[in-house]
XYZ file of C-alpha atoms in Angstrom:
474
model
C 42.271 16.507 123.936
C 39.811 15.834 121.344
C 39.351 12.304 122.836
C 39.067 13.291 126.390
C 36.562 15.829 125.482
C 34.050 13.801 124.016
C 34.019 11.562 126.582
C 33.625 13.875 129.177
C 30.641 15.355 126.749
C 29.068 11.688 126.490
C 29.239 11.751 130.665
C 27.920 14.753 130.960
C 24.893 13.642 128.650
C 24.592 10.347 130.355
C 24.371 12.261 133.692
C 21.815 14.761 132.213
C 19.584 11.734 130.502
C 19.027 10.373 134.118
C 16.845 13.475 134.557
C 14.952 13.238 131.259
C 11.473 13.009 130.401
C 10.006 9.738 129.177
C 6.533 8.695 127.180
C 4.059 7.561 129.342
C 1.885 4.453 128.502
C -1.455 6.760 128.278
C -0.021 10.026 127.134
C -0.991 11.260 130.582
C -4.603 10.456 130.026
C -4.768 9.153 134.100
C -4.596 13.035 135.077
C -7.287 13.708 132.459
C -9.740 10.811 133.432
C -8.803 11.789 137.025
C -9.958 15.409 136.597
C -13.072 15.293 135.127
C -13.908 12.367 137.114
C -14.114 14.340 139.928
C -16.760 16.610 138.113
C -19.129 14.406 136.176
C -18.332 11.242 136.912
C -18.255 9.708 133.242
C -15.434 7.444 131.638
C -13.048 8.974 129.115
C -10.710 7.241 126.158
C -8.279 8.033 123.819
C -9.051 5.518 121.261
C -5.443 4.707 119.196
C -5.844 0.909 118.380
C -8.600 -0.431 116.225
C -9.159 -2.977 119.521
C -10.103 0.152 121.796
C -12.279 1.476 119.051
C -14.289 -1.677 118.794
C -14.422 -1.608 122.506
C -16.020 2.155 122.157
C -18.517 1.410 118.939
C -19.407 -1.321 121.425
C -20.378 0.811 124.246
C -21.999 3.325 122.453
C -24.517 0.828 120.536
C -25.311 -0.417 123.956
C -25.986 3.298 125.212
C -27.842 4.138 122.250
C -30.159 0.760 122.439
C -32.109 2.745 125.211
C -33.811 6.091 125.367
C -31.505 8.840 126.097
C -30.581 10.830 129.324
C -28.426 13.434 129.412
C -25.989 11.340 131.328
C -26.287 8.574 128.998
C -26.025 11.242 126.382
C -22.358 12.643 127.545
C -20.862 9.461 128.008
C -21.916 8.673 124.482
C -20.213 12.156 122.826
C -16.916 11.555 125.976
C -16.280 8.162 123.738
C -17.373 8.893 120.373
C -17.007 12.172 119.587
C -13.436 13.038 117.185
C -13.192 16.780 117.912
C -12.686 15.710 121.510
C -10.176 13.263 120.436
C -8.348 15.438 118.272
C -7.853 17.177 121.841
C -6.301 14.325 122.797
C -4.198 14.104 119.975
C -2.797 17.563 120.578
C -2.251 16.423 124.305
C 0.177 13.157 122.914
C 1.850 15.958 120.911
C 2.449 17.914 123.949
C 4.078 14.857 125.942
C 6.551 14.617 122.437
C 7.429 18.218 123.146
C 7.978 17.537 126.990
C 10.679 14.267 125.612
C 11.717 16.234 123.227
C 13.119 19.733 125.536
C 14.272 16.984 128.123
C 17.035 15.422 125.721
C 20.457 17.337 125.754
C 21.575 18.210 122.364
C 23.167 16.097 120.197
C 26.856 16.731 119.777
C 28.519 17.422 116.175
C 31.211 15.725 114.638
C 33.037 16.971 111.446
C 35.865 15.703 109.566
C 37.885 17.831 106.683
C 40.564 16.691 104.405
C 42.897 19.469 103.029
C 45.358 18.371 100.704
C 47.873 20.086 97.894
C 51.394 19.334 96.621
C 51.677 15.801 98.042
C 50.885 17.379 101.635
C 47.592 16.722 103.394
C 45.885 17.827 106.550
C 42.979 16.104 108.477
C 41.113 17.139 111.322
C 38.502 16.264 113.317
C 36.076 18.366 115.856
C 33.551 17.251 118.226
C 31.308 20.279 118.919
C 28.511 20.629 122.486
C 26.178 22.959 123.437
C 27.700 23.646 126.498
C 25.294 26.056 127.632
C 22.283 24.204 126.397
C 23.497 21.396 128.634
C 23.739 23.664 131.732
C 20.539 25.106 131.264
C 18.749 21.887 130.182
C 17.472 21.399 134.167
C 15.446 24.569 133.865
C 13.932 24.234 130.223
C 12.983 20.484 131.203
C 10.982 21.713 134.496
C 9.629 24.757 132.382
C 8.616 21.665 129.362
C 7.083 19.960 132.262
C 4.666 22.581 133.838
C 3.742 22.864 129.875
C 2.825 19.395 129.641
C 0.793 19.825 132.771
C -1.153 22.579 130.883
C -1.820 19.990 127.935
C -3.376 18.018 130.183
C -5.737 20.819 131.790
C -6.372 21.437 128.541
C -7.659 18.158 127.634
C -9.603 18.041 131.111
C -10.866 21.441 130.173
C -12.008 20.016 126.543
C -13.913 17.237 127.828
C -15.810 19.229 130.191
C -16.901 21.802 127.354
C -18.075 18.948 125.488
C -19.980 18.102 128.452
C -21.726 21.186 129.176
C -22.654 21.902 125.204
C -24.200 18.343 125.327
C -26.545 18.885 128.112
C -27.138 21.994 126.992
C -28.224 19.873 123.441
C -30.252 17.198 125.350
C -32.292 19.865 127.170
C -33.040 21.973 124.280
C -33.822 18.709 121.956
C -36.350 16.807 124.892
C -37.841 20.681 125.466
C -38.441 20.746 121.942
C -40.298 17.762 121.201
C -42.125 18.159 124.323
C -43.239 21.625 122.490
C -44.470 19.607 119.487
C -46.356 16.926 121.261
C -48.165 20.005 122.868
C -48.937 21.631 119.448
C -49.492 19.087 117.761
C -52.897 18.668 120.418
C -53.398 21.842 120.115
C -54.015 22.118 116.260
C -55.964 18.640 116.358
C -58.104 20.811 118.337
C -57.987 23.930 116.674
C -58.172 22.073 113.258
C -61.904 20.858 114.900
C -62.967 24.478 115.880
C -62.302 26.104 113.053
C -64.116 23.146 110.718
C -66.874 23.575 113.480
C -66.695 27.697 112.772
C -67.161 26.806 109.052
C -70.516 24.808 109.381
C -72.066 27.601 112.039
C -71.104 30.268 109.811
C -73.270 27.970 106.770
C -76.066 28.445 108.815
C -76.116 31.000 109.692
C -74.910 31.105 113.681
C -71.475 32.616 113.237
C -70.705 35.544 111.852
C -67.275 36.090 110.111
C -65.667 37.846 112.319
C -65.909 34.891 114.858
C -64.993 32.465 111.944
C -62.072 34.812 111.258
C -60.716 34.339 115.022
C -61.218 30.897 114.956
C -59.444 29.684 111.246
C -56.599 32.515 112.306
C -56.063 30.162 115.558
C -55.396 27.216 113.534
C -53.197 29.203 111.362
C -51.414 30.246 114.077
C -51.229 26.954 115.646
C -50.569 25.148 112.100
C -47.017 27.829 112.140
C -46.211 27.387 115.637
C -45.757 23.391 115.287
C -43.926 24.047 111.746
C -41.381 26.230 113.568
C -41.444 24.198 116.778
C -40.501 21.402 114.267
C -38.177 22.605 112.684
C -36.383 23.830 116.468
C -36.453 20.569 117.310
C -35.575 18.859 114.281
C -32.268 21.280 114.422
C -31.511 20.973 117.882
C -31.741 17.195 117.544
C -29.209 17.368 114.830
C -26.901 19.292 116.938
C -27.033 16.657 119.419
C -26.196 14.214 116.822
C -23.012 15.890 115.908
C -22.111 16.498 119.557
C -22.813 12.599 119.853
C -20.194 11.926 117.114
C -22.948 9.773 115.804
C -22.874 8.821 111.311
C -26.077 8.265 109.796
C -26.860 5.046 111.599
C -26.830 6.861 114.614
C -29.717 9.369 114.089
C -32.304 7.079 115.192
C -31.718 7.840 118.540
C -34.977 7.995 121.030
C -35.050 11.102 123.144
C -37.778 11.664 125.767
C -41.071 13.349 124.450
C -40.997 15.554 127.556
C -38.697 17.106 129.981
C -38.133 15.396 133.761
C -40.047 17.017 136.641
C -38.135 19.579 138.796
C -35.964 18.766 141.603
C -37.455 19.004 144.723
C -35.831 21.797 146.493
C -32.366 23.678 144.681
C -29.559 23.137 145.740
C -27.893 25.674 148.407
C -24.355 26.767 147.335
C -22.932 29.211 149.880
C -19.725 29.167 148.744
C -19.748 28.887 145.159
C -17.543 31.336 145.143
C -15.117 29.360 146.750
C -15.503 26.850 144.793
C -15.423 27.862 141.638
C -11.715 29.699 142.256
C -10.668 26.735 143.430
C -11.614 23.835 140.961
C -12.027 25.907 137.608
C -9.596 24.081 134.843
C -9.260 27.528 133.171
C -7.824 29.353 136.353
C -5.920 25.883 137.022
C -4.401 26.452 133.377
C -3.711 30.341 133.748
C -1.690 29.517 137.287
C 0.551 26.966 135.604
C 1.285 29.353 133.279
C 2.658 32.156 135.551
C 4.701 29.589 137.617
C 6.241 28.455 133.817
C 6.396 32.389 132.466
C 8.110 32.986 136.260
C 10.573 30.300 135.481
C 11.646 31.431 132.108
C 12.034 35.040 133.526
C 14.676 33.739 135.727
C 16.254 31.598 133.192
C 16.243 34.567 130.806
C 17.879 36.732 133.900
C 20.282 34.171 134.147
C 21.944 33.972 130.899
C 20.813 37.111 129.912
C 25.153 38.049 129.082
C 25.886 34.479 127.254
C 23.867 33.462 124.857
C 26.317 31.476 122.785
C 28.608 29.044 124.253
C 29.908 26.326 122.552
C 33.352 23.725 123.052
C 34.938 21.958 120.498
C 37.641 19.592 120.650
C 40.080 19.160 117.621
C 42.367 16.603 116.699
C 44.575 17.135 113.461
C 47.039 15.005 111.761
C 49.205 16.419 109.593
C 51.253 14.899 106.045
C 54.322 16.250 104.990
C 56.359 14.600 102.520
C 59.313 15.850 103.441
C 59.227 14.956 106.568
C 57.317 12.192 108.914
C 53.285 12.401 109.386
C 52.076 14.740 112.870
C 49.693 15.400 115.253
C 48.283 18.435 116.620
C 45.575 18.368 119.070
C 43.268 21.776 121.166
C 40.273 22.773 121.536
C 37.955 25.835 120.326
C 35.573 28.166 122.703
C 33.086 30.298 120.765
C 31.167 33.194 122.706
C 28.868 35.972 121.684
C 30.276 39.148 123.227
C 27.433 41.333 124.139
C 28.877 44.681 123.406
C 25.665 45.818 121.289
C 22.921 43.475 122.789
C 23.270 43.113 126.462
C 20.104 41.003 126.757
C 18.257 43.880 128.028
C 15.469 43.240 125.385
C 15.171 40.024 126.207
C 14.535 40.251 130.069
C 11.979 43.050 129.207
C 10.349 40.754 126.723
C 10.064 38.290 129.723
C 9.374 41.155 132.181
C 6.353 42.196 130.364
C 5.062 38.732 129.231
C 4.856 37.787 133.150
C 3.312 40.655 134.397
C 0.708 40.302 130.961
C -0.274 36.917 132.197
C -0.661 38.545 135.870
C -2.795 40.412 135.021
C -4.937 38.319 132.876
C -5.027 35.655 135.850
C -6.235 38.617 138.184
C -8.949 39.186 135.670
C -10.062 35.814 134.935
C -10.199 35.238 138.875
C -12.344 38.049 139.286
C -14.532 37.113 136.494
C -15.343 33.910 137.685
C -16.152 35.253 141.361
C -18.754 37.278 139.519
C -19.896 34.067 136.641
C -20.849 32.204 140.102
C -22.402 34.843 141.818
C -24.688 35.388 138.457
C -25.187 31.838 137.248
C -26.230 30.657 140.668
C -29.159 33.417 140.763
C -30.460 32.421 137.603
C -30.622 29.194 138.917
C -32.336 30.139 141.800
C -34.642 32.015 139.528
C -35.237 29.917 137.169
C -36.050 27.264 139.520
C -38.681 29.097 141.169
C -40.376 30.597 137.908
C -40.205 26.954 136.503
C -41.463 25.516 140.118
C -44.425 28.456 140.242
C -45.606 27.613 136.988
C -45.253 23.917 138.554
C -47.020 24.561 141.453
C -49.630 27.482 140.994
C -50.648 28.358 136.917
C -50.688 24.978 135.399
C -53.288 23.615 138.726
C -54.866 27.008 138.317
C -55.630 26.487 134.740
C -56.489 22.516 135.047
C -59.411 23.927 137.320
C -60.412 26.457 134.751
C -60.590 24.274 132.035
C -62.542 21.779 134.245
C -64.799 24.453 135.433
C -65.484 25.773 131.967
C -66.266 22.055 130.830
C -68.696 22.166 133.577
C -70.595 25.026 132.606
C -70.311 23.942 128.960
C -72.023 20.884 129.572
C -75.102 22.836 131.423
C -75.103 25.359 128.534
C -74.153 28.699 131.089
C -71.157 29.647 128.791
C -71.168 29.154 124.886
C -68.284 27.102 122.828
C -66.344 30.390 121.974
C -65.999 31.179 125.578
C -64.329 27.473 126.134
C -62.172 27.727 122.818
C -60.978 31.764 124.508
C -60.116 29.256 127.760
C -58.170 26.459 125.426
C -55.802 29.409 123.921
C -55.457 30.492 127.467
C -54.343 27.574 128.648
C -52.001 26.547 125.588
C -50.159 29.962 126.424
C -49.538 29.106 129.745
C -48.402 25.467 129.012
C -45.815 26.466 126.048
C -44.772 28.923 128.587
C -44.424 25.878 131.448
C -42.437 24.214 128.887
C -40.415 26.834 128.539
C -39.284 27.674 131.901
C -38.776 24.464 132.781
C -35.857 24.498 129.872
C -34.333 27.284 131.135
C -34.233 25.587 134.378
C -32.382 22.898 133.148
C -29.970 24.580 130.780
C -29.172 27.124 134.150
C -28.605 24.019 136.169
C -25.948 22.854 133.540
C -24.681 26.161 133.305
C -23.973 26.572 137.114
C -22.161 22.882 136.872
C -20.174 24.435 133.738
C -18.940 27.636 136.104
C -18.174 25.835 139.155
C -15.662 23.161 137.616
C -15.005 24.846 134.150
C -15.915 23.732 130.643
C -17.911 26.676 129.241
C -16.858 29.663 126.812
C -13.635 30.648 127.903
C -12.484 34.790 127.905
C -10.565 35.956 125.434
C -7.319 34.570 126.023
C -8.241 33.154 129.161
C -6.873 29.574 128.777
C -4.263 30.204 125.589
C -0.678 29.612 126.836
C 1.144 33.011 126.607
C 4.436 32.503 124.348
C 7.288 34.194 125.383
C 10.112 35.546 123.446
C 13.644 34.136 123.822
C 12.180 32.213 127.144
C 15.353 29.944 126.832
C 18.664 31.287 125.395
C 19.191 30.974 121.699
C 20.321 27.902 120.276
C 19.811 26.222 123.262
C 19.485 22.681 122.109
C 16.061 22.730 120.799
């Protein structure tokens, strides 16, 4: 019996092992490079050999041999930068766990020896799960909508990193374009206020008007520390983003930010769009359909929990008599007389209609992120495009006029330095909106296909409790 029994065990593992999960040549890095592909259009690598990562310090030395864009700039931090590999890592790990619930369980074999007054007694079991064989169809689809979460996961990772490194690039170009600017403008303020100094020795300035002028280039002399210091630190941030050691920080950046598009861009149904291709929503779905399929599998075995078969084969020695054999099996089987399961299935009950509800949420939420980012878009655009198109030709004529009447002595120096503070106002303010253009532009990207600051719990996997029956095989 015991012999029989194992081999019909063995066939019923082979049978199951025809089904099973096995490790793919990438990890399932195709799916990854496939999805974000389709949203920024950059290579991706999961760098395990020290070949691949010469091939990636390769490309990045050649990326970083040239002044930076910001799609220069993400490809760099897609290839180089560890966190994001880490993610990777954690995806590899997910594939083990996908091989791993696919596998029936191993069957146990024991062997005891009994013996006392020149008798002895041996005997042999084989022991299977049945029950984690029987349900090992269901946990390996449930491991398998898991793994395809990993991989949204990953997706979703490299398109964060994305988004926070154009957000970087704009903020460190924006600020250095802010320090060229101030830097002019304390050259010149330096020259008015050593100009104030020598009218106010003779005599022609009083100190109230050699007050306002040294206070400028105080002013001024503050504003380029700080505007320094912004960019010095959002530079740095970029560099980490990058994945870049202290070689790499001699990066060239742009001293000023591109012009502006010439029209926006018209998304009517970014709405649409955004429920359809966000990663996080992708991630939350997969989940449901995996929560949905351990409800039933909980419903299903919610009265056996326990079921294993043993076959035994026993020889016995007598000395009084010639050596025997005795050979059975053994069933064991939890009797639910005090736990019918009934926690379970609410546990699972509960934990489905939790994730529900947070899918509901997170789809509304979204639908309202797209309706919001694309108006500051649109706003930003046209602030940015009227300071474009109207203030900073506006003020070029004023400063020309005023240069005008300067030279034929109708307005005095003071009235031309008023026009020069004017102007530097409505510059650092150009400068300005013309960043938040940029950064709303890569926000809007971020909430059509995903990759920004998820909700709480928007994207976690939601564990459930007893999702598979106990002791089943893992």
């Amino acid at each position: 019996m015991a012999h029989h029994f194992a081999r019909s065990l063995l066939l019923l593992a082979a049978l199951n092992l025809s089904g099973c999960a096995a490790f793919s040549p990438d990890s399932g890095m195709t799916t990854v490079s496939e999805l974000t592909s389709q949203s920024i259009n950059k290579d991706v690598a999961f760098v395990r050999t020290t070949e691949g990562e010469g091939a990636v310090d390769g490309r990045v030395r050649q990326l970083l041999s040239r002044t930076l864009t910001a799609d220069t700039a993400v490809q760099i931090a897609l290839l180089n930068n560890k966190g994001l590999q880490a993610a990777y890592n954690e995806l590899a790990l997910a594939e083990t766990d996908l091989v791993e619930q696919s596998l029936p369980p191993n069957p146990v074999f024991s062997i005891s020896r009994i013996s006392g007054n020149g008798a002895s007694e041996i005997e042999r079991q084989v022991v299977g799960d049945i029950l984690a064989l029987a349900t090992l169809p269901f946990r390996s689809d449930i491991a398998r909508d898991r793994f395809r979460q990993a991989q949204l996961r990953a997706a979703l990772a490299t398109l964060r990193l994305a988004a926070d490194v154009r957000r970087a690039y704009w903020r460190a170009v924006a600020g250095n374009e802010m320090v060229v600017l101030l830097t002019d403008a304390k050259a010149t303020a330096e020259s008015t206020a050593q100009l104030a100094v020598k009218l106010g020795e003779t005599g022609s300035l009083n100190k109230l008007d050699q007050a306002r002028e040294q206070v400028f280039y105080a002013e001024t002399t503050a504003d380029l520390a700080t505007a320094r210091q912004t960019a010095a630190s959002a530079r740095e941030r970029l560099a980490r983003l990058l994945g870049l050691w202290d070689g790499g920080l001699d990066f060239r950046l742009p001293n000023a930010l591109p012009p502006l598009p010439r029209r926006p861009h018209t998304l009517p149904s970014i709405e649409t769009d955004a429920v359809a291709h966000r990663i996080d929503l992708q991630i939350a779905r997969l989940e449901l359909t995996a929560l949905a399929k351990s409800l039933h599998l909980t419903e299903a075995t919610r009265f056996v929990t326990l079921l294993d078969l043993a076959g035994i084969s026993r020889r016995t020695q007598d000395p009084e008599g010639a050596p025997f054999r005795e050979r059975g099996f053994d069933v064991q089987f939890q009797i639910p007389i005090f736990d019918g399961g009934e926690v379970r299935v609410r546990q699972a009950a509960e934990t489905y209609n939790f994730a529900f509800n947070r899918l509901t949420e997170r789809a509304v939420n979204v639908r309202s992120e797209a309706r919001d980012a694309y108006r500051i878009y649109r706003s930003t655009y046209d602030i940015a495009s009227h300071y474009q198109r109207e203030i900073i030709p506006l003020r070029k004529i004023i400063t020309e006029e005023m240069q005008l009447r300067f030279s034929s002595m109708q307005v005095d120096i003071f009235a031309l330095l008023t026009e020069a503070r004017q102007r530097l106002a409505s510059l650092r303010g150009a400068i300005d909106a013309k960043q938040r253009f940029f950064l709303a532009q890569s926000d809007l990207q971020t909430v059509v296909n995903g990759g920004g600051s998820p909700a709480a719990g928007s994207d976690n996997p939601t564990t459930i409790a007893a999702a598979a029956p106990a002791d089943g095989g893992h």
